[in-house]
Amino acid sequence: MESRRILAQNLKKYRLAGGFSQEDLAHRAELDRTYISALERSLYSASLDVLDKLALVFEIKSSDLLSEEAHAPGAAAEDQGN
């Protein structure tokens, strides 16, 4: 799977698991909401600095955002259809 698609999926998974809207996440990470939206749709690549900002908000390692096996808190229940 390509890195942009992995980031998009993980970003949305962590954002929803954390209870953040795109606007909330953008504010906390000091980014623009439209940029968050574009990342979640695989339109843009993210710099290492952006990955670090997002990881800081989620309290994870930035590498977790690029992991194909990333598991956001509460994601297991979502994966099981609950």
mmCIF file of N, CA and C in Angstrom:
data_model
loop_
_atom_site.group_PDB
_atom_site.id
_atom_site.type_symbol
_atom_site.label_atom_id
_atom_site.label_comp_id
_atom_site.label_asym_id
_atom_site.label_seq_id
_atom_site.Cartn_x
_atom_site.Cartn_y
_atom_site.Cartn_z
ATOM 1 N N MET A 1 0.859 -1.185 0.000
ATOM 2 C CA MET A 1 0.000 0.000 0.000
ATOM 3 C C MET A 1 0.899 1.241 0.000
ATOM 4 N N GLU A 2 0.510 2.243 -0.743
ATOM 5 C CA GLU A 2 1.331 3.437 -0.813
ATOM 6 C C GLU A 2 1.243 4.258 0.478
ATOM 7 N N SER A 3 2.303 5.005 0.750
ATOM 8 C CA SER A 3 2.413 5.752 2.009
ATOM 9 C C SER A 3 1.298 6.774 2.199
ATOM 10 N N ARG A 4 0.921 7.463 1.131
ATOM 11 C CA ARG A 4 -0.157 8.460 1.273
ATOM 12 C C ARG A 4 -1.466 7.816 1.710
ATOM 13 N N ARG A 5 -1.777 6.665 1.135
ATOM 14 C CA ARG A 5 -3.022 5.974 1.469
ATOM 15 C C ARG A 5 -2.971 5.473 2.918
ATOM 16 N N ILE A 6 -1.833 4.941 3.336
ATOM 17 C CA ILE A 6 -1.671 4.473 4.718
ATOM 18 C C ILE A 6 -1.844 5.639 5.679
ATOM 19 N N LEU A 7 -1.172 6.764 5.382
ATOM 20 C CA LEU A 7 -1.304 7.944 6.234
ATOM 21 C C LEU A 7 -2.756 8.395 6.295
ATOM 22 N N ALA A 8 -3.420 8.442 5.171
ATOM 23 C CA ALA A 8 -4.816 8.888 5.127
ATOM 24 C C ALA A 8 -5.698 8.021 6.025
ATOM 25 N N GLN A 9 -5.547 6.714 5.902
ATOM 26 C CA GLN A 9 -6.356 5.796 6.703
ATOM 27 C C GLN A 9 -6.040 5.930 8.192
ATOM 28 N N ASN A 10 -4.752 5.976 8.519
ATOM 29 C CA ASN A 10 -4.369 6.061 9.928
ATOM 30 C C ASN A 10 -4.742 7.401 10.539
ATOM 31 N N LEU A 11 -4.566 8.472 9.791
ATOM 32 C CA LEU A 11 -4.918 9.789 10.298
ATOM 33 C C LEU A 11 -6.396 9.842 10.665
ATOM 34 N N LYS A 12 -7.236 9.361 9.774
ATOM 35 C CA LYS A 12 -8.681 9.366 10.059
ATOM 36 C C LYS A 12 -9.013 8.443 11.225
ATOM 37 N N LYS A 13 -8.368 7.278 11.270
ATOM 38 C CA LYS A 13 -8.622 6.326 12.354
ATOM 39 C C LYS A 13 -8.261 6.933 13.714
ATOM 40 N N TYR A 14 -7.066 7.526 13.810
ATOM 41 C CA TYR A 14 -6.647 8.147 15.072
ATOM 42 C C TYR A 14 -7.506 9.361 15.411
ATOM 43 N N ARG A 15 -7.872 10.134 14.397
ATOM 44 C CA ARG A 15 -8.695 11.320 14.648
ATOM 45 C C ARG A 15 -10.057 10.928 15.216
ATOM 46 N N LEU A 16 -10.705 9.963 14.588
ATOM 47 C CA LEU A 16 -12.023 9.530 15.066
ATOM 48 C C LEU A 16 -11.941 8.848 16.429
ATOM 49 N N ALA A 17 -10.902 8.036 16.633
ATOM 50 C CA ALA A 17 -10.731 7.362 17.923
ATOM 51 C C ALA A 17 -10.493 8.377 19.042
ATOM 52 N N GLY A 18 -9.851 9.491 18.707
ATOM 53 C CA GLY A 18 -9.599 10.539 19.694
ATOM 54 C C GLY A 18 -10.773 11.484 19.878
ATOM 55 N N GLY A 19 -11.818 11.324 19.052
ATOM 56 C CA GLY A 19 -12.992 12.179 19.171
ATOM 57 C C GLY A 19 -12.784 13.576 18.610
ATOM 58 N N PHE A 20 -11.854 13.718 17.671
ATOM 59 C CA PHE A 20 -11.560 15.031 17.098
ATOM 60 C C PHE A 20 -12.287 15.226 15.781
ATOM 61 N N SER A 21 -12.802 16.418 15.572
ATOM 62 C CA SER A 21 -13.236 16.797 14.236
ATOM 63 C C SER A 21 -11.978 17.209 13.469
ATOM 64 N N GLN A 22 -12.094 17.364 12.173
ATOM 65 C CA GLN A 22 -10.933 17.836 11.407
ATOM 66 C C GLN A 22 -10.509 19.214 11.907
ATOM 67 N N GLU A 23 -11.474 20.041 12.239
ATOM 68 C CA GLU A 23 -11.170 21.387 12.734
ATOM 69 C C GLU A 23 -10.450 21.332 14.084
ATOM 70 N N ASP A 24 -10.909 20.468 14.992
ATOM 71 C CA ASP A 24 -10.249 20.314 16.296
ATOM 72 C C ASP A 24 -8.794 19.881 16.112
ATOM 73 N N LEU A 25 -8.603 18.866 15.275
ATOM 74 C CA LEU A 25 -7.254 18.362 15.040
ATOM 75 C C LEU A 25 -6.371 19.436 14.425
ATOM 76 N N ALA A 26 -6.891 20.141 13.445
ATOM 77 C CA ALA A 26 -6.124 21.202 12.791
ATOM 78 C C ALA A 26 -5.693 22.257 13.803
ATOM 79 N N HIS A 27 -6.614 22.647 14.670
ATOM 80 C CA HIS A 27 -6.294 23.663 15.682
ATOM 81 C C HIS A 27 -5.197 23.165 16.622
ATOM 82 N N ARG A 28 -5.335 21.953 17.123
ATOM 83 C CA ARG A 28 -4.360 21.407 18.066
ATOM 84 C C ARG A 28 -2.988 21.198 17.435
ATOM 85 N N ALA A 29 -2.968 20.844 16.136
ATOM 86 C CA ALA A 29 -1.703 20.594 15.445
ATOM 87 C C ALA A 29 -1.162 21.852 14.751
ATOM 88 N N GLU A 30 -1.888 22.948 14.888
ATOM 89 C CA GLU A 30 -1.510 24.218 14.259
ATOM 90 C C GLU A 30 -1.380 24.070 12.742
ATOM 91 N N LEU A 31 -2.408 23.436 12.158
ATOM 92 C CA LEU A 31 -2.496 23.239 10.718
ATOM 93 C C LEU A 31 -3.855 23.739 10.250
ATOM 94 N N ASP A 32 -4.043 23.816 8.955
ATOM 95 C CA ASP A 32 -5.320 24.248 8.401
ATOM 96 C C ASP A 32 -6.266 23.054 8.255
ATOM 97 N N ARG A 33 -7.538 23.265 8.496
ATOM 98 C CA ARG A 33 -8.510 22.182 8.393
ATOM 99 C C ARG A 33 -8.561 21.600 6.988
ATOM 100 N N THR A 34 -8.446 22.443 5.983
ATOM 101 C CA THR A 34 -8.486 21.933 4.613
ATOM 102 C C THR A 34 -7.278 21.051 4.312
ATOM 103 N N TYR A 35 -6.159 21.317 4.973
ATOM 104 C CA TYR A 35 -4.965 20.486 4.808
ATOM 105 C C TYR A 35 -5.205 19.099 5.429
ATOM 106 N N ILE A 36 -5.819 19.074 6.609
ATOM 107 C CA ILE A 36 -6.165 17.797 7.255
ATOM 108 C C ILE A 36 -7.086 16.999 6.328
ATOM 109 N N SER A 37 -8.082 17.665 5.771
ATOM 110 C CA SER A 37 -9.008 17.013 4.859
ATOM 111 C C SER A 37 -8.273 16.438 3.647
ATOM 112 N N ALA A 38 -7.361 17.204 3.081
ATOM 113 C CA ALA A 38 -6.605 16.744 1.916
ATOM 114 C C ALA A 38 -5.708 15.561 2.261
ATOM 115 N N LEU A 39 -5.126 15.569 3.462
ATOM 116 C CA LEU A 39 -4.317 14.428 3.894
ATOM 117 C C LEU A 39 -5.179 13.179 4.013
ATOM 118 N N GLU A 40 -6.365 13.318 4.563
ATOM 119 C CA GLU A 40 -7.265 12.174 4.732
ATOM 120 C C GLU A 40 -7.798 11.648 3.401
ATOM 121 N N ARG A 41 -7.718 12.457 2.368
ATOM 122 C CA ARG A 41 -8.167 12.023 1.037
ATOM 123 C C ARG A 41 -6.983 11.661 0.140
ATOM 124 N N SER A 42 -5.796 11.571 0.707
ATOM 125 C CA SER A 42 -4.580 11.201 -0.024
ATOM 126 C C SER A 42 -4.212 12.181 -1.131
ATOM 127 N N LEU A 43 -4.599 13.435 -0.984
ATOM 128 C CA LEU A 43 -4.283 14.427 -2.009
ATOM 129 C C LEU A 43 -2.889 15.015 -1.831
ATOM 130 N N TYR A 44 -2.426 15.113 -0.577
ATOM 131 C CA TYR A 44 -1.129 15.708 -0.283
ATOM 132 C C TYR A 44 -0.246 14.712 0.438
ATOM 133 N N SER A 45 1.048 14.946 0.305
ATOM 134 C CA SER A 45 2.027 14.247 1.129
ATOM 135 C C SER A 45 2.252 15.099 2.373
ATOM 136 N N ALA A 46 2.674 14.473 3.434
ATOM 137 C CA ALA A 46 2.954 15.212 4.673
ATOM 138 C C ALA A 46 4.455 15.238 4.911
ATOM 139 N N SER A 47 4.944 16.368 5.362
ATOM 140 C CA SER A 47 6.359 16.475 5.721
ATOM 141 C C SER A 47 6.583 15.798 7.070
ATOM 142 N N LEU A 48 7.827 15.575 7.400
ATOM 143 C CA LEU A 48 8.158 15.006 8.710
ATOM 144 C C LEU A 48 7.692 15.930 9.830
ATOM 145 N N ASP A 49 7.786 17.228 9.611
ATOM 146 C CA ASP A 49 7.328 18.180 10.625
ATOM 147 C C ASP A 49 5.827 18.044 10.871
ATOM 148 N N VAL A 50 5.062 17.846 9.811
ATOM 149 C CA VAL A 50 3.612 17.678 9.948
ATOM 150 C C VAL A 50 3.305 16.365 10.663
ATOM 151 N N LEU A 51 4.003 15.293 10.291
ATOM 152 C CA LEU A 51 3.806 14.015 10.987
ATOM 153 C C LEU A 51 4.082 14.167 12.478
ATOM 154 N N ASP A 52 5.139 14.893 12.813
ATOM 155 C CA ASP A 52 5.469 15.113 14.226
ATOM 156 C C ASP A 52 4.369 15.884 14.947
ATOM 157 N N LYS A 53 3.825 16.910 14.305
ATOM 158 C CA LYS A 53 2.747 17.701 14.922
ATOM 159 C C LYS A 53 1.515 16.830 15.180
ATOM 160 N N LEU A 54 1.155 16.018 14.194
ATOM 161 C CA LEU A 54 -0.018 15.158 14.335
ATOM 162 C C LEU A 54 0.200 14.097 15.409
ATOM 163 N N ALA A 55 1.380 13.496 15.410
ATOM 164 C CA ALA A 55 1.693 12.466 16.398
ATOM 165 C C ALA A 55 1.657 13.045 17.813
ATOM 166 N N LEU A 56 2.116 14.268 17.966
ATOM 167 C CA LEU A 56 2.106 14.913 19.274
ATOM 168 C C LEU A 56 0.669 15.050 19.792
ATOM 169 N N VAL A 57 -0.244 15.420 18.921
ATOM 170 C CA VAL A 57 -1.653 15.542 19.315
ATOM 171 C C VAL A 57 -2.211 14.186 19.741
ATOM 172 N N PHE A 58 -1.880 13.141 18.963
ATOM 173 C CA PHE A 58 -2.406 11.804 19.255
ATOM 174 C C PHE A 58 -1.625 11.065 20.339
ATOM 175 N N GLU A 59 -0.505 11.644 20.768
ATOM 176 C CA GLU A 59 0.372 11.029 21.775
ATOM 177 C C GLU A 59 0.867 9.660 21.313
ATOM 178 N N ILE A 60 1.350 9.630 20.075
ATOM 179 C CA ILE A 60 1.910 8.424 19.475
ATOM 180 C C ILE A 60 3.245 8.779 18.824
ATOM 181 N N LYS A 61 3.942 7.773 18.306
ATOM 182 C CA LYS A 61 5.149 8.026 17.526
ATOM 183 C C LYS A 61 4.718 8.409 16.112
ATOM 184 N N SER A 62 5.460 9.295 15.485
ATOM 185 C CA SER A 62 5.102 9.699 14.126
ATOM 186 C C SER A 62 5.115 8.506 13.172
ATOM 187 N N SER A 63 5.965 7.534 13.435
ATOM 188 C CA SER A 63 6.024 6.341 12.581
ATOM 189 C C SER A 63 4.720 5.535 12.642
ATOM 190 N N ASP A 64 3.954 5.669 13.727
ATOM 191 C CA ASP A 64 2.673 4.969 13.832
ATOM 192 C C ASP A 64 1.687 5.429 12.751
ATOM 193 N N LEU A 65 1.826 6.668 12.316
ATOM 194 C CA LEU A 65 0.937 7.192 11.281
ATOM 195 C C LEU A 65 1.214 6.568 9.918
ATOM 196 N N LEU A 66 2.383 5.966 9.763
ATOM 197 C CA LEU A 66 2.753 5.349 8.487
ATOM 198 C C LEU A 66 2.777 3.833 8.545
ATOM 199 N N SER A 67 2.358 3.285 9.660
ATOM 200 C CA SER A 67 2.386 1.839 9.849
ATOM 201 C C SER A 67 1.123 1.190 9.292
ATOM 202 N N GLU A 68 1.318 0.128 8.507
ATOM 203 C CA GLU A 68 0.151 -0.600 7.984
ATOM 204 C C GLU A 68 -0.580 -1.326 9.095
ATOM 205 N N GLU A 69 0.074 -1.540 10.225
ATOM 206 C CA GLU A 69 -0.547 -2.241 11.348
ATOM 207 C C GLU A 69 -0.947 -1.292 12.476
ATOM 208 N N ALA A 70 -1.136 -0.018 12.176
ATOM 209 C CA ALA A 70 -1.494 0.950 13.210
ATOM 210 C C ALA A 70 -2.853 0.604 13.804
ATOM 211 N N HIS A 71 -2.939 0.673 15.110
ATOM 212 C CA HIS A 71 -4.191 0.381 15.814
ATOM 213 C C HIS A 71 -4.498 1.539 16.749
ATOM 214 N N ALA A 72 -5.415 2.373 16.336
ATOM 215 C CA ALA A 72 -5.832 3.487 17.178
ATOM 216 C C ALA A 72 -6.670 2.963 18.325
ATOM 217 N N PRO A 73 -6.636 3.639 19.464
ATOM 218 C CA PRO A 73 -7.486 3.229 20.579
ATOM 219 C C PRO A 73 -8.940 3.206 20.135
ATOM 220 N N GLY A 74 -9.625 2.125 20.435
ATOM 221 C CA GLY A 74 -11.029 1.989 20.058
ATOM 222 C C GLY A 74 -11.229 1.481 18.643
ATOM 223 N N ALA A 75 -10.154 1.324 17.885
ATOM 224 C CA ALA A 75 -10.270 0.887 16.498
ATOM 225 C C ALA A 75 -10.734 -0.566 16.404
ATOM 226 N N ALA A 76 -10.381 -1.384 17.368
ATOM 227 C CA ALA A 76 -10.778 -2.786 17.332
ATOM 228 C C ALA A 76 -12.286 -2.917 17.317
ATOM 229 N N ALA A 77 -12.977 -2.114 18.095
ATOM 230 C CA ALA A 77 -14.438 -2.162 18.106
ATOM 231 C C ALA A 77 -15.000 -1.740 16.761
ATOM 232 N N GLU A 78 -14.381 -0.717 16.107
ATOM 233 C CA GLU A 78 -14.823 -0.277 14.803
ATOM 234 C C GLU A 78 -14.623 -1.382 13.773
ATOM 235 N N ASP A 79 -13.477 -2.071 13.831
ATOM 236 C CA ASP A 79 -13.156 -3.119 12.878
ATOM 237 C C ASP A 79 -14.115 -4.298 12.984
ATOM 238 N N GLN A 80 -14.690 -4.501 14.177
ATOM 239 C CA GLN A 80 -15.608 -5.603 14.384
ATOM 240 C C GLN A 80 -17.057 -5.219 14.111
ATOM 241 N N GLY A 81 -17.243 -3.959 13.645
ATOM 242 C CA GLY A 81 -18.585 -3.510 13.315
ATOM 243 C C GLY A 81 -19.374 -3.016 14.492
ATOM 244 N N ASN A 82 -18.746 -2.773 15.624
ATOM 245 C CA ASN A 82 -19.444 -2.269 16.818
ATOM 246 C C ASN A 82 -19.397 -0.771 16.850
#
